[in-house]
Amino acid sequence: MEIEERLRRTRRWLWIVLTGLFLSGVTAFPLEIEVRWLLRALDPLAGQLPALVAWIERVHTGLVTAGTDYPFLLYGTDWLAFAHLVLAVAFWGPLRDPVRNVWVVQVGMIACAGIVPLALICGPIRDIPWFWTLVDLSFAVGAFPPLWFAYRHIRAIEASTAEATGTPSGAGRSATPAS
C-alpha cells in the first residue's frame, strides 16, 4: 500500500476519534436538558425497559437536585467536557504529522484500556447499574479500534519511510528531547 493511501486511512480513523471526543465534550455541558430529552424519548419504552427508564429518571432527578441545591457538583462535568475537548485538540497533531505524533495515538489507546478497570471498579462503588457500565465500556470498544488501525498505518508509514531513506525505523526519535 502506498504511503499516501496509508496517510488517508490514518487520517480517516483519527477523524472518527476526534469527532467522538468533540461530541462527547460538547454534549457534556447541557446534561440536565439532554437527560430530560432522553427521558421523554424513552417514556414509550417504560414497559419494555423499566430498569433503563428508572435509571434515567434517577439520573435526571440527581442532575436537577444537584443543579438546584449543589450546583458546584456539576462543575465536575464541565471539567469532563473540557477534558474531552482538549483531547480532541491533541489529535490535531497526529492529523498533521502522524509519524511524529504517534505518541498521541498511543496515549489514546492506553486511555481506552484504562476505561475498563475504571468502569468495572468505580461503577459498582457509585451504584451504577451493570447495563450502564456496559455503556461506559462501549467508549473503549468504540475508540480503540480506530486508534489501533491508525497506529498500524502510522507504523507502516514509518517503516516504509525508513526503508526508502535507508535509516532504521524509529531513528531520529528519542525518548528525551535533544538539548
PDB file of C-alpha atoms in Angstrom:
ATOM      1  CA  MET A   1       0.000   0.000   0.000  1.00  0.00           C
ATOM      2  CA  GLU A   2       1.291   3.453  -0.881  1.00  0.00           C
ATOM      3  CA  ILE A   3       2.263   5.909   1.846  1.00  0.00           C
ATOM      4  CA  GLU A   4      -0.318   8.445   0.651  1.00  0.00           C
ATOM      5  CA  GLU A   5      -3.095   5.860   0.920  1.00  0.00           C
ATOM      6  CA  ARG A   6      -1.941   4.922   4.419  1.00  0.00           C
ATOM      7  CA  LEU A   7      -1.934   8.608   5.380  1.00  0.00           C
ATOM      8  CA  ARG A   8      -5.504   8.986   4.097  1.00  0.00           C
ATOM      9  CA  ARG A   9      -6.641   5.923   6.046  1.00  0.00           C
ATOM     10  CA  THR A  10      -4.809   7.069   9.176  1.00  0.00           C
ATOM     11  CA  ARG A  11      -6.483  10.448   8.996  1.00  0.00           C
ATOM     12  CA  ARG A  12      -9.911   8.889   8.437  1.00  0.00           C
ATOM     13  CA  TRP A  13      -9.522   6.762  11.566  1.00  0.00           C
ATOM     14  CA  LEU A  14      -8.257   9.732  13.551  1.00  0.00           C
ATOM     15  CA  TRP A  15     -11.169  11.898  12.426  1.00  0.00           C
ATOM     16  CA  ILE A  16     -13.552   9.302  13.865  1.00  0.00           C
ATOM     17  CA  VAL A  17     -11.845   9.560  17.257  1.00  0.00           C
ATOM     18  CA  LEU A  18     -11.534  13.344  17.136  1.00  0.00           C
ATOM     19  CA  THR A  19     -15.210  13.735  16.222  1.00  0.00           C
ATOM     20  CA  GLY A  20     -16.248  11.378  19.033  1.00  0.00           C
ATOM     21  CA  LEU A  21     -14.185  13.307  21.563  1.00  0.00           C
ATOM     22  CA  PHE A  22     -15.574  16.620  20.358  1.00  0.00           C
ATOM     23  CA  LEU A  23     -19.180  15.415  20.511  1.00  0.00           C
ATOM     24  CA  SER A  24     -18.622  13.860  23.935  1.00  0.00           C
ATOM     25  CA  GLY A  25     -17.209  17.137  25.165  1.00  0.00           C
ATOM     26  CA  VAL A  26     -19.855  19.434  23.742  1.00  0.00           C
ATOM     27  CA  THR A  27     -22.709  17.234  24.945  1.00  0.00           C
ATOM     28  CA  ALA A  28     -21.348  17.004  28.499  1.00  0.00           C
ATOM     29  CA  PHE A  29     -22.216  20.654  29.198  1.00  0.00           C
ATOM     30  CA  PRO A  30     -26.052  20.598  28.939  1.00  0.00           C
ATOM     31  CA  LEU A  31     -26.539  17.275  30.761  1.00  0.00           C
ATOM     32  CA  GLU A  32     -29.764  18.105  32.582  1.00  0.00           C
ATOM     33  CA  ILE A  33     -31.520  19.149  29.378  1.00  0.00           C
ATOM     34  CA  GLU A  34     -30.193  16.174  27.419  1.00  0.00           C
ATOM     35  CA  VAL A  35     -31.226  13.682  30.095  1.00  0.00           C
ATOM     36  CA  ARG A  36     -34.687  15.268  30.193  1.00  0.00           C
ATOM     37  CA  TRP A  37     -34.957  14.789  26.417  1.00  0.00           C
ATOM     38  CA  LEU A  38     -33.706  11.215  26.735  1.00  0.00           C
ATOM     39  CA  LEU A  39     -36.272  10.523  29.425  1.00  0.00           C
ATOM     40  CA  ARG A  40     -39.049  11.834  27.183  1.00  0.00           C
ATOM     41  CA  ALA A  41     -37.789   9.742  24.271  1.00  0.00           C
ATOM     42  CA  LEU A  42     -37.658   6.592  26.428  1.00  0.00           C
ATOM     43  CA  ASP A  43     -41.062   7.146  28.048  1.00  0.00           C
ATOM     44  CA  PRO A  44     -42.893   4.979  25.471  1.00  0.00           C
ATOM     45  CA  LEU A  45     -40.483   2.138  26.283  1.00  0.00           C
ATOM     46  CA  ALA A  46     -41.061   2.213  30.053  1.00  0.00           C
ATOM     47  CA  GLY A  47     -42.991  -1.070  29.896  1.00  0.00           C
ATOM     48  CA  GLN A  48     -40.294  -2.878  27.882  1.00  0.00           C
ATOM     49  CA  LEU A  49     -37.210  -1.370  29.549  1.00  0.00           C
ATOM     50  CA  PRO A  50     -38.267  -0.479  33.095  1.00  0.00           C
ATOM     51  CA  ALA A  51     -34.751  -0.666  34.589  1.00  0.00           C
ATOM     52  CA  LEU A  52     -33.330   1.659  31.949  1.00  0.00           C
ATOM     53  CA  VAL A  53     -36.144   4.201  32.298  1.00  0.00           C
ATOM     54  CA  ALA A  54     -35.902   4.077  36.101  1.00  0.00           C
ATOM     55  CA  TRP A  55     -32.148   4.668  35.880  1.00  0.00           C
ATOM     56  CA  ILE A  56     -32.557   7.635  33.519  1.00  0.00           C
ATOM     57  CA  GLU A  57     -35.234   9.069  35.832  1.00  0.00           C
ATOM     58  CA  ARG A  58     -32.841   8.719  38.780  1.00  0.00           C
ATOM     59  CA  VAL A  59     -30.040  10.397  36.835  1.00  0.00           C
ATOM     60  CA  HIS A  60     -32.354  13.243  35.827  1.00  0.00           C
ATOM     61  CA  THR A  61     -33.521  13.733  39.413  1.00  0.00           C
ATOM     62  CA  GLY A  62     -29.899  13.753  40.577  1.00  0.00           C
ATOM     63  CA  LEU A  63     -28.906  16.337  37.990  1.00  0.00           C
ATOM     64  CA  VAL A  64     -31.859  18.592  38.791  1.00  0.00           C
ATOM     65  CA  THR A  65     -31.246  18.292  42.545  1.00  0.00           C
ATOM     66  CA  ALA A  66     -27.521  18.898  42.179  1.00  0.00           C
ATOM     67  CA  GLY A  67     -28.147  21.849  39.874  1.00  0.00           C
ATOM     68  CA  THR A  68     -30.593  23.392  42.327  1.00  0.00           C
ATOM     69  CA  ASP A  69     -29.010  22.555  45.674  1.00  0.00           C
ATOM     70  CA  TYR A  70     -25.359  21.824  44.860  1.00  0.00           C
ATOM     71  CA  PRO A  71     -24.503  23.460  41.510  1.00  0.00           C
ATOM     72  CA  PHE A  72     -20.775  23.186  42.237  1.00  0.00           C
ATOM     73  CA  LEU A  73     -21.057  19.406  41.718  1.00  0.00           C
ATOM     74  CA  LEU A  74     -21.948  19.975  38.082  1.00  0.00           C
ATOM     75  CA  TYR A  75     -18.713  21.904  37.704  1.00  0.00           C
ATOM     76  CA  GLY A  76     -17.082  18.465  37.601  1.00  0.00           C
ATOM     77  CA  THR A  77     -18.973  17.623  34.419  1.00  0.00           C
ATOM     78  CA  ASP A  78     -17.889  20.964  32.963  1.00  0.00           C
ATOM     79  CA  TRP A  79     -14.286  19.883  33.502  1.00  0.00           C
ATOM     80  CA  LEU A  80     -15.106  16.483  31.991  1.00  0.00           C
ATOM     81  CA  ALA A  81     -16.442  18.264  28.921  1.00  0.00           C
ATOM     82  CA  PHE A  82     -13.372  20.489  28.756  1.00  0.00           C
ATOM     83  CA  ALA A  83     -11.063  17.463  29.022  1.00  0.00           C
ATOM     84  CA  HIS A  84     -12.785  15.820  26.061  1.00  0.00           C
ATOM     85  CA  LEU A  85     -12.373  18.985  24.006  1.00  0.00           C
ATOM     86  CA  VAL A  86      -8.682  19.258  24.955  1.00  0.00           C
ATOM     87  CA  LEU A  87      -8.129  15.636  23.981  1.00  0.00           C
ATOM     88  CA  ALA A  88      -9.828  16.297  20.650  1.00  0.00           C
ATOM     89  CA  VAL A  89      -7.408  19.192  20.065  1.00  0.00           C
ATOM     90  CA  ALA A  90      -4.481  16.889  20.887  1.00  0.00           C
ATOM     91  CA  PHE A  91      -5.428  14.714  17.904  1.00  0.00           C
ATOM     92  CA  TRP A  92      -4.700  17.603  15.535  1.00  0.00           C
ATOM     93  CA  GLY A  93      -1.017  16.691  15.952  1.00  0.00           C
ATOM     94  CA  PRO A  94      -1.376  13.190  14.502  1.00  0.00           C
ATOM     95  CA  LEU A  95      -3.682  14.504  11.790  1.00  0.00           C
ATOM     96  CA  ARG A  96      -0.933  16.874  10.656  1.00  0.00           C
ATOM     97  CA  ASP A  97       2.065  14.586  11.154  1.00  0.00           C
ATOM     98  CA  PRO A  98       1.072  11.066  12.185  1.00  0.00           C
ATOM     99  CA  VAL A  99       4.569   9.588  12.464  1.00  0.00           C
ATOM    100  CA  ARG A 100       5.946  12.379  14.598  1.00  0.00           C
ATOM    101  CA  ASN A 101       2.858  12.444  16.830  1.00  0.00           C
ATOM    102  CA  VAL A 102       2.215   8.708  17.100  1.00  0.00           C
ATOM    103  CA  TRP A 103       2.520   9.094  20.874  1.00  0.00           C
ATOM    104  CA  VAL A 104      -0.894  10.816  20.965  1.00  0.00           C
ATOM    105  CA  VAL A 105      -2.439   7.737  19.368  1.00  0.00           C
ATOM    106  CA  GLN A 106      -0.607   5.528  21.871  1.00  0.00           C
ATOM    107  CA  VAL A 107      -1.910   7.636  24.777  1.00  0.00           C
ATOM    108  CA  GLY A 108      -5.409   7.316  23.321  1.00  0.00           C
ATOM    109  CA  MET A 109      -5.127   3.518  23.233  1.00  0.00           C
ATOM    110  CA  ILE A 110      -3.840   3.483  26.820  1.00  0.00           C
ATOM    111  CA  ALA A 111      -6.771   5.683  27.864  1.00  0.00           C
ATOM    112  CA  CYS A 112      -9.194   3.273  26.189  1.00  0.00           C
ATOM    113  CA  ALA A 113      -7.634   0.385  28.107  1.00  0.00           C
ATOM    114  CA  GLY A 114      -7.947   2.435  31.301  1.00  0.00           C
ATOM    115  CA  ILE A 115     -11.689   2.831  30.807  1.00  0.00           C
ATOM    116  CA  VAL A 116     -12.188  -0.865  31.500  1.00  0.00           C
ATOM    117  CA  PRO A 117     -10.868  -1.039  35.085  1.00  0.00           C
ATOM    118  CA  LEU A 118     -12.305   2.394  35.892  1.00  0.00           C
ATOM    119  CA  ALA A 119     -15.805   1.368  34.823  1.00  0.00           C
ATOM    120  CA  LEU A 120     -15.590  -2.073  36.417  1.00  0.00           C
ATOM    121  CA  ILE A 121     -14.243  -0.768  39.741  1.00  0.00           C
ATOM    122  CA  CYS A 122     -15.882   2.633  40.147  1.00  0.00           C
ATOM    123  CA  GLY A 123     -19.227   1.704  38.586  1.00  0.00           C
ATOM    124  CA  PRO A 124     -20.247  -0.609  41.455  1.00  0.00           C
ATOM    125  CA  ILE A 125     -18.785   1.756  44.050  1.00  0.00           C
ATOM    126  CA  ARG A 126     -21.003   4.563  42.683  1.00  0.00           C
ATOM    127  CA  ASP A 127     -24.101   2.332  42.352  1.00  0.00           C
ATOM    128  CA  ILE A 128     -24.022   2.424  38.560  1.00  0.00           C
ATOM    129  CA  PRO A 129     -26.224  -0.367  37.154  1.00  0.00           C
ATOM    130  CA  TRP A 130     -24.448  -3.074  35.184  1.00  0.00           C
ATOM    131  CA  PHE A 131     -26.191  -2.192  31.903  1.00  0.00           C
ATOM    132  CA  TRP A 132     -24.886   1.380  32.211  1.00  0.00           C
ATOM    133  CA  THR A 133     -21.383   0.127  32.949  1.00  0.00           C
ATOM    134  CA  LEU A 134     -21.626  -1.603  29.576  1.00  0.00           C
ATOM    135  CA  VAL A 135     -22.487   1.763  28.003  1.00  0.00           C
ATOM    136  CA  ASP A 136     -19.358   3.231  29.604  1.00  0.00           C
ATOM    137  CA  LEU A 137     -17.269   0.299  28.377  1.00  0.00           C
ATOM    138  CA  SER A 138     -18.592   0.920  24.864  1.00  0.00           C
ATOM    139  CA  PHE A 139     -16.447   4.059  24.721  1.00  0.00           C
ATOM    140  CA  ALA A 140     -13.332   1.900  24.945  1.00  0.00           C
ATOM    141  CA  VAL A 141     -14.743  -0.599  22.473  1.00  0.00           C
ATOM    142  CA  GLY A 142     -15.701   2.220  20.105  1.00  0.00           C
ATOM    143  CA  ALA A 143     -12.495   4.260  20.263  1.00  0.00           C
ATOM    144  CA  PHE A 144      -9.796   1.584  20.496  1.00  0.00           C
ATOM    145  CA  PRO A 145     -10.258   0.007  17.032  1.00  0.00           C
ATOM    146  CA  PRO A 146      -9.908   3.249  15.034  1.00  0.00           C
ATOM    147  CA  LEU A 147      -6.880   4.171  17.140  1.00  0.00           C
ATOM    148  CA  TRP A 148      -5.366   0.731  16.594  1.00  0.00           C
ATOM    149  CA  PHE A 149      -5.939   0.887  12.820  1.00  0.00           C
ATOM    150  CA  ALA A 150      -4.436   4.378  12.699  1.00  0.00           C
ATOM    151  CA  TYR A 151      -1.479   3.186  14.787  1.00  0.00           C
ATOM    152  CA  ARG A 152      -0.800   0.255  12.469  1.00  0.00           C
ATOM    153  CA  HIS A 153      -0.883   2.540   9.425  1.00  0.00           C
ATOM    154  CA  ILE A 154       1.424   5.033  11.135  1.00  0.00           C
ATOM    155  CA  ARG A 155       3.946   2.300  11.959  1.00  0.00           C
ATOM    156  CA  ALA A 156       3.779   1.043   8.366  1.00  0.00           C
ATOM    157  CA  ILE A 157       4.379   4.588   7.082  1.00  0.00           C
ATOM    158  CA  GLU A 158       7.328   4.907   9.432  1.00  0.00           C
ATOM    159  CA  ALA A 159       8.773   1.587   8.254  1.00  0.00           C
ATOM    160  CA  SER A 160       8.266   2.469   4.566  1.00  0.00           C
ATOM    161  CA  THR A 161       9.879   5.857   5.028  1.00  0.00           C
ATOM    162  CA  ALA A 162      12.816   4.319   6.878  1.00  0.00           C
ATOM    163  CA  GLU A 163      13.210   1.692   4.176  1.00  0.00           C
ATOM    164  CA  ALA A 164      13.138   4.313   1.426  1.00  0.00           C
ATOM    165  CA  THR A 165      15.725   6.503   3.141  1.00  0.00           C
ATOM    166  CA  GLY A 166      17.872   3.658   4.440  1.00  0.00           C
ATOM    167  CA  THR A 167      17.531   4.711   8.075  1.00  0.00           C
ATOM    168  CA  PRO A 168      16.435   2.323  10.797  1.00  0.00           C
ATOM    169  CA  SER A 169      12.760   2.514  11.746  1.00  0.00           C
ATOM    170  CA  GLY A 170      12.366   4.893  14.677  1.00  0.00           C
ATOM    171  CA  ALA A 171      15.704   6.601  14.000  1.00  0.00           C
ATOM    172  CA  GLY A 172      15.691  10.229  14.893  1.00  0.00           C
ATOM    173  CA  ARG A 173      13.107   9.707  17.590  1.00  0.00           C
ATOM    174  CA  SER A 174      14.338   9.898  21.094  1.00  0.00           C
ATOM    175  CA  ALA A 175      12.724   9.331  24.456  1.00  0.00           C
ATOM    176  CA  THR A 176      14.324  12.530  25.694  1.00  0.00           C
ATOM    177  CA  PRO A 177      14.383  15.846  23.878  1.00  0.00           C
ATOM    178  CA  ALA A 178      17.640  16.924  22.318  1.00  0.00           C
ATOM    179  CA  SER A 179      19.500  19.669  24.164  1.00  0.00           C
TER     180      SER A 179
END
